[in-house]
Coordinates of C-alpha atoms in Angstrom, one line a residue:
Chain A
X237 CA -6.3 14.9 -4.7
X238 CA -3.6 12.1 -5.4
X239 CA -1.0 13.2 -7.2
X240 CA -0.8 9.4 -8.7
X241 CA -3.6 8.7 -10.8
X242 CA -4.8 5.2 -12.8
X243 CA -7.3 4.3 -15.5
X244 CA -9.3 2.4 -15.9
X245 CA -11.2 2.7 -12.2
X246 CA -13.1 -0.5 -12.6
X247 CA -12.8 -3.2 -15.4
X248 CA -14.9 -6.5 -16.0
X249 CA -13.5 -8.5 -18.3
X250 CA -13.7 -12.0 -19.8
X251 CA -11.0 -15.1 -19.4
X252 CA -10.2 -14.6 -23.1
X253 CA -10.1 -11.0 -22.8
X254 CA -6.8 -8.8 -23.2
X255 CA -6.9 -5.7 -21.3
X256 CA -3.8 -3.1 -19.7
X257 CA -4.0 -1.0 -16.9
X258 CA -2.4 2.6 -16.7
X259 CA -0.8 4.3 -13.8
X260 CA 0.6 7.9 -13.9
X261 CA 2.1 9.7 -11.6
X262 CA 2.6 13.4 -11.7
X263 CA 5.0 13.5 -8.5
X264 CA 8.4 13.4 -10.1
X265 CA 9.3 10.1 -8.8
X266 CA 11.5 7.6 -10.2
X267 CA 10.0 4.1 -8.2
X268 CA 6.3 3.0 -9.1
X269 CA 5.0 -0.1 -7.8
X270 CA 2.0 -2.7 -8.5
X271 CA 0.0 -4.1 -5.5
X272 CA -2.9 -6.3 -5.9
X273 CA -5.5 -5.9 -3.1
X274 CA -7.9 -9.2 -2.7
X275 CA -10.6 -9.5 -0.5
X276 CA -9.9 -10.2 3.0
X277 CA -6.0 -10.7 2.4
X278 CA -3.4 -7.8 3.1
X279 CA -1.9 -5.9 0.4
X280 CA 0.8 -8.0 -1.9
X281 CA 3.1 -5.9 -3.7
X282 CA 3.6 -7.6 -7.6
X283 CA 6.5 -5.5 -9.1
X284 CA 8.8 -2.5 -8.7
X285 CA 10.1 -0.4 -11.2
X286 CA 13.1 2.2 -10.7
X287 CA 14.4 4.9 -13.1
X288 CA 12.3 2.4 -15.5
X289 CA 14.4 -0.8 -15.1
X290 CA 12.3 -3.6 -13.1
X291 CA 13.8 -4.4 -9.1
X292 CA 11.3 -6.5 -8.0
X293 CA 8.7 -9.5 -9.4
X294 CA 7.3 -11.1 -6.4
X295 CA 6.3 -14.3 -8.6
X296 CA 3.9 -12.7 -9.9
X297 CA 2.1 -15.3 -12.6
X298 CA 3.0 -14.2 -16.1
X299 CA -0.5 -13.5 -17.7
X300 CA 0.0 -10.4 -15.4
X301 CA 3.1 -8.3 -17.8
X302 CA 4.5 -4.9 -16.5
X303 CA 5.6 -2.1 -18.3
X304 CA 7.0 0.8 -17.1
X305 CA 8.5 3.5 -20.5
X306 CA 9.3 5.9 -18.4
X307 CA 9.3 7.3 -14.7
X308 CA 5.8 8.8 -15.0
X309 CA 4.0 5.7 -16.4
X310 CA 2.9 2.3 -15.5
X311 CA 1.1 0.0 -16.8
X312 CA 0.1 -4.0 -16.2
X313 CA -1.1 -5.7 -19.7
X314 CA -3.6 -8.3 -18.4
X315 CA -4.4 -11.9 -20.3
X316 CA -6.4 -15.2 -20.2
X317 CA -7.2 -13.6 -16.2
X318 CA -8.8 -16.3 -13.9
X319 CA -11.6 -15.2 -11.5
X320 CA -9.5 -15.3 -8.6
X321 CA -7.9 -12.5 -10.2
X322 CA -10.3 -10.3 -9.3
X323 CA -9.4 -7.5 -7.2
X324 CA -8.1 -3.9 -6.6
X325 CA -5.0 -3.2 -8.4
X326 CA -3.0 -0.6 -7.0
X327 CA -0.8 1.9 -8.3
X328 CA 2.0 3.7 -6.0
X329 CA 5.5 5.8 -6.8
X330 CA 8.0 7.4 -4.6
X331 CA 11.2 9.2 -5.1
X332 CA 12.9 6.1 -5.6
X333 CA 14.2 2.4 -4.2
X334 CA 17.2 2.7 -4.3
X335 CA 20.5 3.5 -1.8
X336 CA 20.7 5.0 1.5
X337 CA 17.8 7.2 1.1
X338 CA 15.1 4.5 1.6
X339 CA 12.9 6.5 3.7
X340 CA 10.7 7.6 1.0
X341 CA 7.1 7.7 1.6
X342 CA 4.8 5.7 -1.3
X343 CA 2.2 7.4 -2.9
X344 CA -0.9 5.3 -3.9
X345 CA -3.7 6.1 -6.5
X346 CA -6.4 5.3 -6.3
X347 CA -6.8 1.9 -7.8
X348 CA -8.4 -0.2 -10.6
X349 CA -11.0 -2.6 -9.5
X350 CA -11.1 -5.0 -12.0
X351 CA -13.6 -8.2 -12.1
X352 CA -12.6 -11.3 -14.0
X353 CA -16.2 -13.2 -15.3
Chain D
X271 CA 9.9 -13.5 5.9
X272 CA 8.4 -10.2 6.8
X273 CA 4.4 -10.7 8.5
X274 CA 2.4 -8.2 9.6
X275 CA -0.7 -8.5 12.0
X276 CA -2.9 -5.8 13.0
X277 CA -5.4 -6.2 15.9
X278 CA -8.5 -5.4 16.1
X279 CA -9.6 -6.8 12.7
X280 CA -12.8 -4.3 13.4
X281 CA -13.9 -1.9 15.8
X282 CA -17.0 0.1 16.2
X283 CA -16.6 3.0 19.2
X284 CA -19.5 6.1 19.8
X285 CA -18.1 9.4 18.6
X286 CA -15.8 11.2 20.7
X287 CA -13.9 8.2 22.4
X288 CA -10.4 8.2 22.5
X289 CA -8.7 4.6 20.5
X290 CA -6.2 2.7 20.0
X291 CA -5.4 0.8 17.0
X292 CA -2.3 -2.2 16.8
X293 CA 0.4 -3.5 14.8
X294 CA 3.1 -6.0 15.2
X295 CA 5.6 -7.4 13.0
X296 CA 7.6 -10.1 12.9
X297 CA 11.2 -8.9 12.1
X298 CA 12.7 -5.5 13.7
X299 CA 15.0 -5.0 10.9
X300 CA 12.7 -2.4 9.5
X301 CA 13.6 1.1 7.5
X302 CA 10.2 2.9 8.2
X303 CA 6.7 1.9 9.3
X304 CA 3.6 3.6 7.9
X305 CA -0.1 3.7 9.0
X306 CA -2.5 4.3 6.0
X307 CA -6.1 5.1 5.5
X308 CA -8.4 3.4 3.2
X309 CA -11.5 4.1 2.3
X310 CA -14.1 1.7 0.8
X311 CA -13.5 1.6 -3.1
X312 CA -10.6 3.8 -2.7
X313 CA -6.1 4.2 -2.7
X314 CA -4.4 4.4 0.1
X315 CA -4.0 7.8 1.8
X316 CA -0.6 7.7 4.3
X317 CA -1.1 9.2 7.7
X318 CA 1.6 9.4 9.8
X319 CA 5.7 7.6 8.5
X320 CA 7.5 6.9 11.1
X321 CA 11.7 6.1 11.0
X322 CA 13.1 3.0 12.4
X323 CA 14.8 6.1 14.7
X324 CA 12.0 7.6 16.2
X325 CA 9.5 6.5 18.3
X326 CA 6.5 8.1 17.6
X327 CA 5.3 10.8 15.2
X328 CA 2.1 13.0 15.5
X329 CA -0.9 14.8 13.3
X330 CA -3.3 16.8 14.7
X331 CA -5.4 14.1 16.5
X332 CA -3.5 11.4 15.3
X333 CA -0.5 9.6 17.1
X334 CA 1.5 6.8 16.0
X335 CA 4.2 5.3 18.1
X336 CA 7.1 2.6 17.3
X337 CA 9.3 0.2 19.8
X338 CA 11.5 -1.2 17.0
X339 CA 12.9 -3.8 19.4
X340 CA 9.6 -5.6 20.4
X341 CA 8.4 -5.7 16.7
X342 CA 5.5 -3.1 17.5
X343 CA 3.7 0.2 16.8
X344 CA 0.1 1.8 17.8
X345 CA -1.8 4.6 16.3
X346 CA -3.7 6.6 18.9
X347 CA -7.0 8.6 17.4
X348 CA -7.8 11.2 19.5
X349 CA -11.7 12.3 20.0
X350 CA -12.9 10.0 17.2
X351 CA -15.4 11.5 14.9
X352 CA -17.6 9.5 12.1
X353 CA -15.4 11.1 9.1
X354 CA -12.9 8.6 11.0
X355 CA -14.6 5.8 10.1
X356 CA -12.6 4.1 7.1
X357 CA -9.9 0.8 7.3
X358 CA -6.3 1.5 8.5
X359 CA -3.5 -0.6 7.5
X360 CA 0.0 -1.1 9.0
X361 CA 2.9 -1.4 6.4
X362 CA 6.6 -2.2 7.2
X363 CA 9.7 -1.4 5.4
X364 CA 12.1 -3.8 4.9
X365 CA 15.0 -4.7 2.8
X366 CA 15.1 -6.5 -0.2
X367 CA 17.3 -10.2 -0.8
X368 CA 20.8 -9.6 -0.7
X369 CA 20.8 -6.8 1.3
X370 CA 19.7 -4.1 -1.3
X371 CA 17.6 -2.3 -0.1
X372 CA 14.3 -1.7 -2.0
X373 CA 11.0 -0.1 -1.7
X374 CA 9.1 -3.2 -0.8
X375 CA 6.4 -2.0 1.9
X376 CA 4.6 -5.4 3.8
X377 CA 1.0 -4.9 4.7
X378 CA -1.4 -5.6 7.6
X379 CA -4.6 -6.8 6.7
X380 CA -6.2 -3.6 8.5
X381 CA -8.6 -2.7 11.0
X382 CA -11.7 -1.7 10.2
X383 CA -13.0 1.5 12.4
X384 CA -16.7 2.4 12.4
X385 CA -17.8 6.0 14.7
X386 CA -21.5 5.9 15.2
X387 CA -22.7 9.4 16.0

């Protein structure tokens, strides 16, 4: 079992709806990450967090808003989503970014499949 | 920019043959390169991590080489069973703008293995 765990693990929810997404990760890392999985289209990583302070927004649109309190928790606050939003968001952490030791493995969870309507 | 292409996009083989998935990428100047193993609905489990410094890295059936310096890496499945079946993805590591190095992992869009029994 994953030691990286999210909630909810599938969400429908309207344009007008305002909705979050929680990532944990019980691993002791210091990095998490956001990826959104689309049909058909490779993996696209969103943000990175380490020790808490945000490294990397890969112009991500802003009705999609990251936050990351500490090293164990993630989460992305969703509003006014369009339907080609829909897709698996996934969670991942590893030990961190940062300096030489960039060899770290990530660690996914298991994903939030979320459905804009 | 960092692409990654994996080839097949699907393949279907009767249990017990011996395959071969692929992977190239477009710049050498990686950290680490990762196979992973998705299955429908679900995260990402990682198989094998390979270094930019070693060429190839082994679990139980599974082997996974690298040759940094033609942009390309294979993942060998040995005596495929159905349980195999699932999508496996390619991600490189890379580092971030201005040379910081960062945890940003660029993705394959998979290859999708059915074993029929």
């Amino acid at each position: 079992e994953t030691g990286v765990t999210q909630t909810p693990r599938h969400l429908v929810m309207g344009m007008t709806n305002k909705k979050s997404l929680k990532c944990e990760q019980h691993l002791g890392h210091n990095a998490m990450y956001w990826y959104k999985q689309s049909a058909k289209k490779p993996l696209e990583l969103m943000f990175v967090y380490n020790f808490k302070e945000q490294t990397e927004n890969n112009s991500v649109p802003s009705r999609f808003s990251p936050e990351c309190p500490n090293s164990s928790h993630l989460f992305l606050h969703l509003h006014t989503l369009q339907p080609e939003d829909s897709a698996l968001y996934l969670c991942a952490s590893s030990l961190r970014t940062s300096g030489n030791l960039n060899s770290y493995e990530q660690y996914f969870g298991p994903g939030t499949r979320l459905t804009v309507t | 920019k960092q692409e990654v292409t994996q080839i097949p996009a699907a393949l279907s083989v009767p249990e017990g043959e011996n395959l071969v998935l692929n992977c190239s990428f477009t710049d050498s100047a990686i950290y680490n390169l990762q196979w992973f193993r998705q299955d429908p609905g679900k995260g990402l489990t990682s198989l094998l991590l390979i270094q930019s410094s070693q060429r190839e890295q082994t679990s139980g059936r599974l082997n996974a080489s690298l040759d940094k310096s033609s942009g390309r890496s294979t993942l060998y499945i040995a005596a495929s069973q159905p349980g195999d079946s699932a999508t496996y993805l390619c991600a490189v590591k890379t580092s971030g703008a201005g040379g910081t190095s960062y945890g940003k992992l660029t993705f394959g869009q998979g290859t999708i293995l059915t074993v029929h029994p």
